Coordinates of C-alpha atoms in Angstrom, one line a residue:
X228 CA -145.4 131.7 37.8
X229 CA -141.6 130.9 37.5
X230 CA -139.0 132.9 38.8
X231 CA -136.1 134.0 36.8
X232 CA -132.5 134.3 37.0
X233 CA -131.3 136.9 39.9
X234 CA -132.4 140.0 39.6
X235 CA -135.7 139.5 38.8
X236 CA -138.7 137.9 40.5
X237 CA -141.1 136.3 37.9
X238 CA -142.3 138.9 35.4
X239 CA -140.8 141.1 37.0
X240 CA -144.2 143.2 38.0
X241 CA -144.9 146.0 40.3
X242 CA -147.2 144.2 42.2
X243 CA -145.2 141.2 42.7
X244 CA -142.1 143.5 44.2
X245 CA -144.3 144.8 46.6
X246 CA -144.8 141.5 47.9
X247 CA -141.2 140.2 48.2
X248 CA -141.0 143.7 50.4
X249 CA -143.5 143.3 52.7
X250 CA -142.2 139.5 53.4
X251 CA -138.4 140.7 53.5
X252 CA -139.5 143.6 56.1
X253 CA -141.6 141.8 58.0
X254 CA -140.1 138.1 58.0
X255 CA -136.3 140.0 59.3
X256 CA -138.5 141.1 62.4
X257 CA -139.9 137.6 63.3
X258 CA -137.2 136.9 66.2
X259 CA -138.7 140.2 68.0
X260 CA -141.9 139.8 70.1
X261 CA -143.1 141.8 72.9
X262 CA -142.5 140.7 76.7
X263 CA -145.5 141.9 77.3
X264 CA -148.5 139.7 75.3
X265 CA -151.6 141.5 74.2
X266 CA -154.7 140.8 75.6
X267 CA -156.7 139.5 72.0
X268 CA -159.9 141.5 71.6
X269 CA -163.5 140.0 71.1
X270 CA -163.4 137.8 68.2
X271 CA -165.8 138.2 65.5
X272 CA -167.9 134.9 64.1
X273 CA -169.4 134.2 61.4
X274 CA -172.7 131.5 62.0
X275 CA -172.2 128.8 60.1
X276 CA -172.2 126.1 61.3
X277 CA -173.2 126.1 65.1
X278 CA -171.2 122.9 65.3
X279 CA -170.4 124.1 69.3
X280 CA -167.2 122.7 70.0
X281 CA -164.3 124.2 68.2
X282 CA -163.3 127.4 68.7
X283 CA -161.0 129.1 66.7
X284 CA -157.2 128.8 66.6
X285 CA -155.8 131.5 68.7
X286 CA -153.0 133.6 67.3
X287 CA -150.9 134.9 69.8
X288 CA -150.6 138.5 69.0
X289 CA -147.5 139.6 70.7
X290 CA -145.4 137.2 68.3
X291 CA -147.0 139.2 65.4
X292 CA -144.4 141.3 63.1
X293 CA -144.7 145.2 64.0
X294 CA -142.9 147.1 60.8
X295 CA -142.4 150.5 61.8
X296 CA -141.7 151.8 58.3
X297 CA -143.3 150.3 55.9
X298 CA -143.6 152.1 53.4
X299 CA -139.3 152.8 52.9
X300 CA -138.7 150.1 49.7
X301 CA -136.1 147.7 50.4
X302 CA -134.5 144.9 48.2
X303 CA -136.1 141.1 48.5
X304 CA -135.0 138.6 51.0
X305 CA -133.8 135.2 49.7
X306 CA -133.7 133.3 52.6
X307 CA -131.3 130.2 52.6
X308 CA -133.1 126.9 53.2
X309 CA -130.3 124.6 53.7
X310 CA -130.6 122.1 56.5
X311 CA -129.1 120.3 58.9
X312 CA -128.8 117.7 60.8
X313 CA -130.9 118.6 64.1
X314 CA -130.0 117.5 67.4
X315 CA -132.2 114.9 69.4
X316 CA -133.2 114.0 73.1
X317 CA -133.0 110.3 72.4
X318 CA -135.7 109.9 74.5
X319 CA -138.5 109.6 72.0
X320 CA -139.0 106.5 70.3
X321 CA -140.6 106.8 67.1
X322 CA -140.3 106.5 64.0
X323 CA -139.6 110.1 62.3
X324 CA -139.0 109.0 58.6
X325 CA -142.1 107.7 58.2
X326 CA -143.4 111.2 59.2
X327 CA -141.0 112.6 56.6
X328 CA -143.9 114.2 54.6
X329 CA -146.0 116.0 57.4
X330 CA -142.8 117.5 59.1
X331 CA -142.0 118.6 55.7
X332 CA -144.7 120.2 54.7
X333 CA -145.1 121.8 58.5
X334 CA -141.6 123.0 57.9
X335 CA -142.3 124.5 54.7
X336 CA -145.9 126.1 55.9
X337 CA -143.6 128.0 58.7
X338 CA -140.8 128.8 56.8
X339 CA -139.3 131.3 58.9
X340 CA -139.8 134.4 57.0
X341 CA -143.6 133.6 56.6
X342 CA -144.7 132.1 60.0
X343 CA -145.3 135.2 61.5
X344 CA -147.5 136.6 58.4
X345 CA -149.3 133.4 57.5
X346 CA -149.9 132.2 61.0
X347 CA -153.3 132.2 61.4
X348 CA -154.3 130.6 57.9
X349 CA -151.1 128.4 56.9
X350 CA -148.6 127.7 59.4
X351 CA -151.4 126.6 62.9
X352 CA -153.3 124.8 61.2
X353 CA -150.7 122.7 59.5
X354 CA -148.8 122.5 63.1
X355 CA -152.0 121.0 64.7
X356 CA -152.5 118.6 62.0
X357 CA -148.8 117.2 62.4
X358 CA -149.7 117.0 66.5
X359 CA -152.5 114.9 65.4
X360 CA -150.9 112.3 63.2
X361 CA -147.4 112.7 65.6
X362 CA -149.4 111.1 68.4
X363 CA -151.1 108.1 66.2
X364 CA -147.4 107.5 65.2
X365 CA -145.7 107.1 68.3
X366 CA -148.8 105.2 69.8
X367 CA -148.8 102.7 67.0
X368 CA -148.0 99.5 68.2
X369 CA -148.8 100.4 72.1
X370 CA -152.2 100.2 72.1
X371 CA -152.3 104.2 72.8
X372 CA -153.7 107.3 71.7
X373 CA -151.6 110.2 73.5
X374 CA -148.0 110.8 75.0
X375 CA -147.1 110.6 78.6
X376 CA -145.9 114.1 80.2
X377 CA -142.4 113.0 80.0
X378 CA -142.7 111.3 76.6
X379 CA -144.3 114.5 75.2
X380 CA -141.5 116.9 76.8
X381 CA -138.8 115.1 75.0
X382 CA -140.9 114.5 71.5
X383 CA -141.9 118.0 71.5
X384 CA -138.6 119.1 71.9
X385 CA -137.3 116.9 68.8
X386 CA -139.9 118.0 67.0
X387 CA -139.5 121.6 67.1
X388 CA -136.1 120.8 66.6
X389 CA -136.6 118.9 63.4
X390 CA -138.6 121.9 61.9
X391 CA -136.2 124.0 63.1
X392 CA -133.9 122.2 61.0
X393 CA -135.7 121.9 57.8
X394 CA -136.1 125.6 58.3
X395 CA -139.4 126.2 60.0
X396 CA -139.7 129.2 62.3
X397 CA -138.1 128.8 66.1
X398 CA -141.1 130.6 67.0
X399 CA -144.0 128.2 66.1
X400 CA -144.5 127.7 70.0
X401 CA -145.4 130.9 70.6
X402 CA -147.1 131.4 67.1
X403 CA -149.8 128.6 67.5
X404 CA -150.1 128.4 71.4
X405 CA -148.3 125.4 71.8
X406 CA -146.6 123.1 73.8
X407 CA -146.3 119.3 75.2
X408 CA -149.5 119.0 77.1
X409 CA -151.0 119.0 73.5
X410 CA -149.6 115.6 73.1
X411 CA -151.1 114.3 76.1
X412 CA -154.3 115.2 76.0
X413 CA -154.0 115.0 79.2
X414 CA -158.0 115.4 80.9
X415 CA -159.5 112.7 78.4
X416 CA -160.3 109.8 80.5
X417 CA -159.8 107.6 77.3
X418 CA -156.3 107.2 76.3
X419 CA -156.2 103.9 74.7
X420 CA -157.1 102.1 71.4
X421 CA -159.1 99.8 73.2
X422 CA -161.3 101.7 75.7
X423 CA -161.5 103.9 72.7
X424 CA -163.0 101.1 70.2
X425 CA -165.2 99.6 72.9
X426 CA -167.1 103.1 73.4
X427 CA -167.4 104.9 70.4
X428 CA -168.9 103.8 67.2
X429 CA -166.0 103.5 65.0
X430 CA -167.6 102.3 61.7
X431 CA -169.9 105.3 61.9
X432 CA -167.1 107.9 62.2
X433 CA -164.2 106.6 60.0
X434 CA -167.3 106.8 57.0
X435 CA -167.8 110.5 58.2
X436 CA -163.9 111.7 58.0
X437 CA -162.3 109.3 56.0
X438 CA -163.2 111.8 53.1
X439 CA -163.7 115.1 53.9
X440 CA -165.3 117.2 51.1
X441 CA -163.6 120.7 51.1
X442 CA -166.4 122.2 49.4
X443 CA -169.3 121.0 51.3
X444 CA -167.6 120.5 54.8
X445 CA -167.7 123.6 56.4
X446 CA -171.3 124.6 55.2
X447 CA -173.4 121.1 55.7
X448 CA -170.7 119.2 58.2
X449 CA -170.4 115.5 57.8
X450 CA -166.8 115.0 60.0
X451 CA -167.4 117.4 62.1
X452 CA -170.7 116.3 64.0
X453 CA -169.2 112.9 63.8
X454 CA -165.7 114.0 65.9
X455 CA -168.1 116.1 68.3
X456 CA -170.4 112.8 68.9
X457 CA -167.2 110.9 69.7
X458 CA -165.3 113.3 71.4
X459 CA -168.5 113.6 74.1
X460 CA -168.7 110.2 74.4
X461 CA -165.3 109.1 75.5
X462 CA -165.3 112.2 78.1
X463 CA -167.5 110.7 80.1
X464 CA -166.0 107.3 79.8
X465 CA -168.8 106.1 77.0
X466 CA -172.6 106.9 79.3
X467 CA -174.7 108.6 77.1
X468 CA -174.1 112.1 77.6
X469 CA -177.4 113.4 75.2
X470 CA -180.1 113.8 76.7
X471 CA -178.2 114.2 80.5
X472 CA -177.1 116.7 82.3
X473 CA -173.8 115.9 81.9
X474 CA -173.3 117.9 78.9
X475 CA -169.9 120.0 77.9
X476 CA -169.8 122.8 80.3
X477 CA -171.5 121.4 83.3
X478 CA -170.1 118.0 84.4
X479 CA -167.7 117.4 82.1
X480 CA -166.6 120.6 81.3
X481 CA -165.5 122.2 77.9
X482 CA -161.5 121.6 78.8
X483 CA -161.8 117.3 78.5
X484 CA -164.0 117.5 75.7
X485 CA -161.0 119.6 73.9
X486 CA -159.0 117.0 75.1
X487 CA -161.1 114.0 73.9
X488 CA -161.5 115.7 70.4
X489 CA -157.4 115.0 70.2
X490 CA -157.9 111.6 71.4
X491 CA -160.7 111.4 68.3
X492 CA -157.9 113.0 65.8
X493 CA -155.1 110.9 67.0
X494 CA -157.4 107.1 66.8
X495 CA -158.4 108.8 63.0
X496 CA -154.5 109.6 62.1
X497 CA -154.2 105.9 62.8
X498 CA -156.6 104.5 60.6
X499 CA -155.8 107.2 57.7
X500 CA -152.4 107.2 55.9
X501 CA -150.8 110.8 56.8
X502 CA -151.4 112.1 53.7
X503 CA -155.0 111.5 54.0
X504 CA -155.0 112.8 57.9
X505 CA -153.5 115.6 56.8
X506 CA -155.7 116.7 54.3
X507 CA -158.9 116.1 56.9
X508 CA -157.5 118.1 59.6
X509 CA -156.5 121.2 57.5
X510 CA -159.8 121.1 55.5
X511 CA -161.4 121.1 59.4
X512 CA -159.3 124.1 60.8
X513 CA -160.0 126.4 57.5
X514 CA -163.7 125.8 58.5
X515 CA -163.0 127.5 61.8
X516 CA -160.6 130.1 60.8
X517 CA -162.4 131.5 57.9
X518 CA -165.2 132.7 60.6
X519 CA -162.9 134.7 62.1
X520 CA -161.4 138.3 61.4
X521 CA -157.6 137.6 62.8
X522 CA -157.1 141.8 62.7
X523 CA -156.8 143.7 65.5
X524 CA -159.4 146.8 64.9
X525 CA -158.3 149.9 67.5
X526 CA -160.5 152.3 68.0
X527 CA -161.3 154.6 64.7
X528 CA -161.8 157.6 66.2
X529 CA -160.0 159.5 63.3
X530 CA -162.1 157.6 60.5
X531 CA -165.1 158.7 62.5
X532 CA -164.1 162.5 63.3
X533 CA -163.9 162.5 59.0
X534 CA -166.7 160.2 58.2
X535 CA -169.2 160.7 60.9
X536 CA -171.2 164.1 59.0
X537 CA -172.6 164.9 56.1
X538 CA -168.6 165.8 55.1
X539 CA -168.2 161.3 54.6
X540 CA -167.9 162.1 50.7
X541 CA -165.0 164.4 50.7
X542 CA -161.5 163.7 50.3
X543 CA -160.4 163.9 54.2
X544 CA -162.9 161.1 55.0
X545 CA -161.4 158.6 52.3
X546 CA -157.6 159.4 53.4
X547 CA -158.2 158.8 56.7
X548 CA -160.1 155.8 56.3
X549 CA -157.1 154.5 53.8
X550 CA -154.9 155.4 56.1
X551 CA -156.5 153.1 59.1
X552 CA -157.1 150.0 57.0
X553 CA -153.7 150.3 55.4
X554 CA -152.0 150.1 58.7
X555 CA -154.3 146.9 59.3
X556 CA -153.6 145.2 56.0
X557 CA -149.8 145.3 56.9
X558 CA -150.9 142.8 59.7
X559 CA -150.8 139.2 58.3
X560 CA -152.3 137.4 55.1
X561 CA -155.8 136.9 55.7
X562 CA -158.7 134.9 53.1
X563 CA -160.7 136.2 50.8
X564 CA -163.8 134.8 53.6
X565 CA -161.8 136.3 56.0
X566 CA -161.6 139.7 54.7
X567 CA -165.5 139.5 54.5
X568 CA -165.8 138.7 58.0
X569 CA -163.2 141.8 58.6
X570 CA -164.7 144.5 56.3
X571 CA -168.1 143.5 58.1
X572 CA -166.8 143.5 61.5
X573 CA -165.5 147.3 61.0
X574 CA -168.2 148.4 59.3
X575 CA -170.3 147.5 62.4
X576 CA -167.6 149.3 64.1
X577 CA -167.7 152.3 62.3
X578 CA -171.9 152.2 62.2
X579 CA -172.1 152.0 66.1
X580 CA -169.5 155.4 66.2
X581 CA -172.0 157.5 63.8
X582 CA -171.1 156.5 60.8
X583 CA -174.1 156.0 58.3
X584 CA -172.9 156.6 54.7
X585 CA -171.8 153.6 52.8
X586 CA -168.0 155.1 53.2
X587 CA -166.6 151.6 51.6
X588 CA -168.5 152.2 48.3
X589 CA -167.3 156.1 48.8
X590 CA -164.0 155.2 48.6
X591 CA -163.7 152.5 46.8
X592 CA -162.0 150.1 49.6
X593 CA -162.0 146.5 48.4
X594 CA -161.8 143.1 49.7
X595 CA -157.9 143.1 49.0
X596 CA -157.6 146.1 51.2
X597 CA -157.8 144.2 54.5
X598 CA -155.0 142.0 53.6
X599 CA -151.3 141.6 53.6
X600 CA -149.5 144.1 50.1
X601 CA -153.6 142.9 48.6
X602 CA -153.0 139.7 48.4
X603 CA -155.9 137.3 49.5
X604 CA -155.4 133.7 50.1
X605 CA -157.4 131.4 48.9
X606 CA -160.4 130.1 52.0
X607 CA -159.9 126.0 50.9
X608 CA -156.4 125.0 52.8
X609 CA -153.4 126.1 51.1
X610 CA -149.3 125.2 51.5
X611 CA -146.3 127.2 51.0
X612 CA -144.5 125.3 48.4
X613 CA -140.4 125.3 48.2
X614 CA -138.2 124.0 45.4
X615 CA -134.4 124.5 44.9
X616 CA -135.7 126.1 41.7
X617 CA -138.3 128.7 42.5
X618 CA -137.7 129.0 45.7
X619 CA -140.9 129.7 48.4
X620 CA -144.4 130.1 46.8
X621 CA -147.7 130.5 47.4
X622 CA -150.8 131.3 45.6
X623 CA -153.1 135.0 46.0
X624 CA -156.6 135.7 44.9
X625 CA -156.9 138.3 42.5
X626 CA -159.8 140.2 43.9
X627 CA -159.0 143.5 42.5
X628 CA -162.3 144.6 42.3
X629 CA -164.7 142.8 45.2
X630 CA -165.6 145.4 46.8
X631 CA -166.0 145.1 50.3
X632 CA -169.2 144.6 51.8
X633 CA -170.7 147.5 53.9
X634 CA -173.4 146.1 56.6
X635 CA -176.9 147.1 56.7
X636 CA -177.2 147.6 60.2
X637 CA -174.9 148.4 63.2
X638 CA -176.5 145.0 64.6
X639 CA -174.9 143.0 62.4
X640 CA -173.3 140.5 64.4
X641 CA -172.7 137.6 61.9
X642 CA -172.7 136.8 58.4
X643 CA -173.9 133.4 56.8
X644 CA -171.2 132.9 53.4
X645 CA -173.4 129.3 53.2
X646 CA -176.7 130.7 52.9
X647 CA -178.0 130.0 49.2
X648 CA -178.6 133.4 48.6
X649 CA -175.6 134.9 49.4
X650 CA -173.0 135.0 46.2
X651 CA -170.0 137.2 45.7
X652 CA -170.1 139.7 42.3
X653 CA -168.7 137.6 39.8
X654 CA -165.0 138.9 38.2
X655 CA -165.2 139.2 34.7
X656 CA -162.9 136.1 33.3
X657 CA -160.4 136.9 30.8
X658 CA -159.5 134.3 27.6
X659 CA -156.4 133.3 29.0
X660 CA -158.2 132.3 32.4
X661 CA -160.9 130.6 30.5
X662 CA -158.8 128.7 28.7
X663 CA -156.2 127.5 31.6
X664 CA -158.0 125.9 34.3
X665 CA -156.7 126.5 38.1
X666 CA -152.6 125.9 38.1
X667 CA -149.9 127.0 40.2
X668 CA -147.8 128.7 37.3
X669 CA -151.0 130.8 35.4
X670 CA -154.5 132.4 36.6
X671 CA -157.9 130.5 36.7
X672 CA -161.1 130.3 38.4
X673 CA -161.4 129.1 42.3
X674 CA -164.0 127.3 43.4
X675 CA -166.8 127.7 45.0
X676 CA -165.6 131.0 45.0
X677 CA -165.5 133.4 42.5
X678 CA -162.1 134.1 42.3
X679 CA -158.8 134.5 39.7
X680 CA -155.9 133.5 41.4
X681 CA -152.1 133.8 40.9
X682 CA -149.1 132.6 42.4
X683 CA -146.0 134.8 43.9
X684 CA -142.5 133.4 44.1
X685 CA -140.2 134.5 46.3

């Protein structure tokens, strides 16, 4: 979708303003977080696959924007992107120009009106891929896989700065749990290219991640396995660890095989271009953050004192169930397979507190419902895009009318999306979508998802 001259913002649609509100609001709050952080609550996974090792990227809540009145419209935010030239330690030696297009596109994916709103999805992921190929960078050359503590204090710094500079978000630290021990990897008793090569089988995973299928890999995982082998391997300095008792969690412990998975993505980084790195490592975080609801759920005493009796069909019921989820969409962007995995996880809620009616089919509450102004990103890895033309973009699901999937028991603790029978209601396809295949500027189909898609420009 282009934008037009000021004034307007693409077609100039309803839905579209809504948007650019939400972002303005929201993104002119991001310097404000709470001194004191929130302690996350119980996060809720889906099953597939039991690969083991990688948890999901932790958000930390207290950097999250908090718009106390959000429903008061307000005129759209432009924000200026110009840069400048950022100031350096000195003190790390590497080359950043040949990093030009990772930092860039980090930069852009934390923009610093969005960071705070496409954290979870967008902005972490991207910041832990750029970790990844920042290390194989500076180790190139040194026969080394990881930063020294006072290499990594003075690279870290630069590199926020750099962001910083291209217009990322001052608070990505904070956002994405970061900070320089990430480029040390410090507890991995492998560090080097050598030891590395000598212990793992190389051949075996280079042809397992060189070319990571964003369609298949989250369902029937080729890379992952692959990185997991490895990353065992090296922690205990290259014994077999299957079949011991030296397995993560015992011996070893779960901390150095985190560590040695970094060593893994920083020897991969080296053999891919960055481009290709790039693409691996954000088609391996959406795998882990599409099993996991990133909203907060307090208690819904109020949706249960309307909904818990025979009275779940009247009016009162379906305002005050609007009236909880709409203060959890204004949360963050979350993806369509995310919004699953929320509207099951507070279903489960709500069936545990009494609730035994069906009240999301009662009230029509749809998939769009748990996110950000009902607008779904899309569950393969997606980039905020930025030209001096259109400005910021990225692109929504239009889900209109998936409705949100109520659970059939309180037990429901998980929910397989790669099972073969499980398959979303299909949208009915108008000419102009048939006709245009997926494209940044009109609506088409997303695979393997059922899903029309459009793009807002802000």
């Amino acid at each position: 979708m282009e934008s037009s001259n000021s004034g307007s913002c693409g077609q100039g649609t309803l839905y579209h303003w809504l948007v650019l509100f939400a972002v303005w609001l929201c993104g002119s709050q991001h310097v404000l977080s709470q001194k004191t952080p929130l302690e996350p609550k119980d996060k809720f996974l889906l099953s597939d696959p039991p690969i083991g090792l990688f948890d999901p990227i932790e958000i930390s809540p207290s950097v999250l924007p908090h718009n106390t009145n959000p429903v008061e419209p307000l005129s759209p935010m432009y924000p200026n992107y110009t840069s400048y030239d950022p100031v350096l330690t000195g003190k790390c030696h590497v080359n950043f120009s040949a990093l030009s297009y990772v930092m860039e596109k980090t930069a852009y994916d934390c923009s610093i009106p969005l960071a705070p709103l496409v954290a979870d999805v967008i902005c972490c992921p991207q910041v832990n891929s750029l970790v990844n190929v920042f290390q194989a960078a500076y180790g190139s050359g040194n026969d080394t896989l990881v930063l020294n503590q006072a290499s990594a204090n003075a690279c870290f710094s630069d590199i926020m700065n750099i962001l910083a500079s291209k217009g990322a978000n001052t608070n990505i630290p904070e956002l994405c749990t970061l900070r320089p021990s990430n480029l040390t990897d410090a507890s991995c008793p492998v560090k080097d290219i050598s030891s590395f090569e000598k212990i793992v089988n190389t051949s075996k995973l280079l042809d397992a991640c060189s070319s990571v299928d964003p369609l298949k890999e989250c369902c029937r995982p080729v890379c992952q396995p692959a990185i997991a082998e490895a990353a065992i391997h090296i922690s205990s300095g290259g014994a077999n660890m299957f079949g011991s008792s030296s397995m993560p969690g015992s011996a070893v412990g779960i901390d150095v095989v985190s560590d040695c998975k970094g060593v893994v993505h920083s020897w991969l980084s080296m053999k891919l271009s960055s481009e290709e790195a790039n693409s691996a490592f954000r088609v391996l975080s959406g795998c882990k953050v599409n099993k996991v609801c990133p909203l907060e759920f307090d208690e819904p005493s109020s949706v249960v004192k309307a909904c818990g009796k025979a009275s779940s069909s009247t009016p009162s019921c379906c305002a005050a169930l609007h009236s909880y989820i709409g203060t959890r969409q204004k949360q963050i962007f979350v993806t369509n397979l995310q919004a699953i995995n929320c509207a099951t996880k507070f279903g489960s809620m709500l069936q545990k507190a009494g609730v035994v009616d069906d009240i999301y089919g009662l009230c029509d509450i749809d998939l769009k419902d748990f996110s950000l102004q009902g607008c779904l990103l899309r569950s393969l890895p997606t980039d905020i895009v930025f030209d001096n033309t259109t400005g910021i973009s990225f692109t929504c699901d239009l889900s209109d009318n998936i409705a949100a999937p109520w659970p059939s028991s309180s037990s429901v603790q998980s929910l397989s999306l790669c099972a073969p029978e499980m398959s979303l209601p299909a949208l009915p396809v108008s000419p102009k979508s048939e006709s245009s295949g997926p494209s940044r500027t009109g609506i088409g189909v997303l695979l393997p998802l059922v899903f029309l898609t459009t793009t807002i420009t802000i």
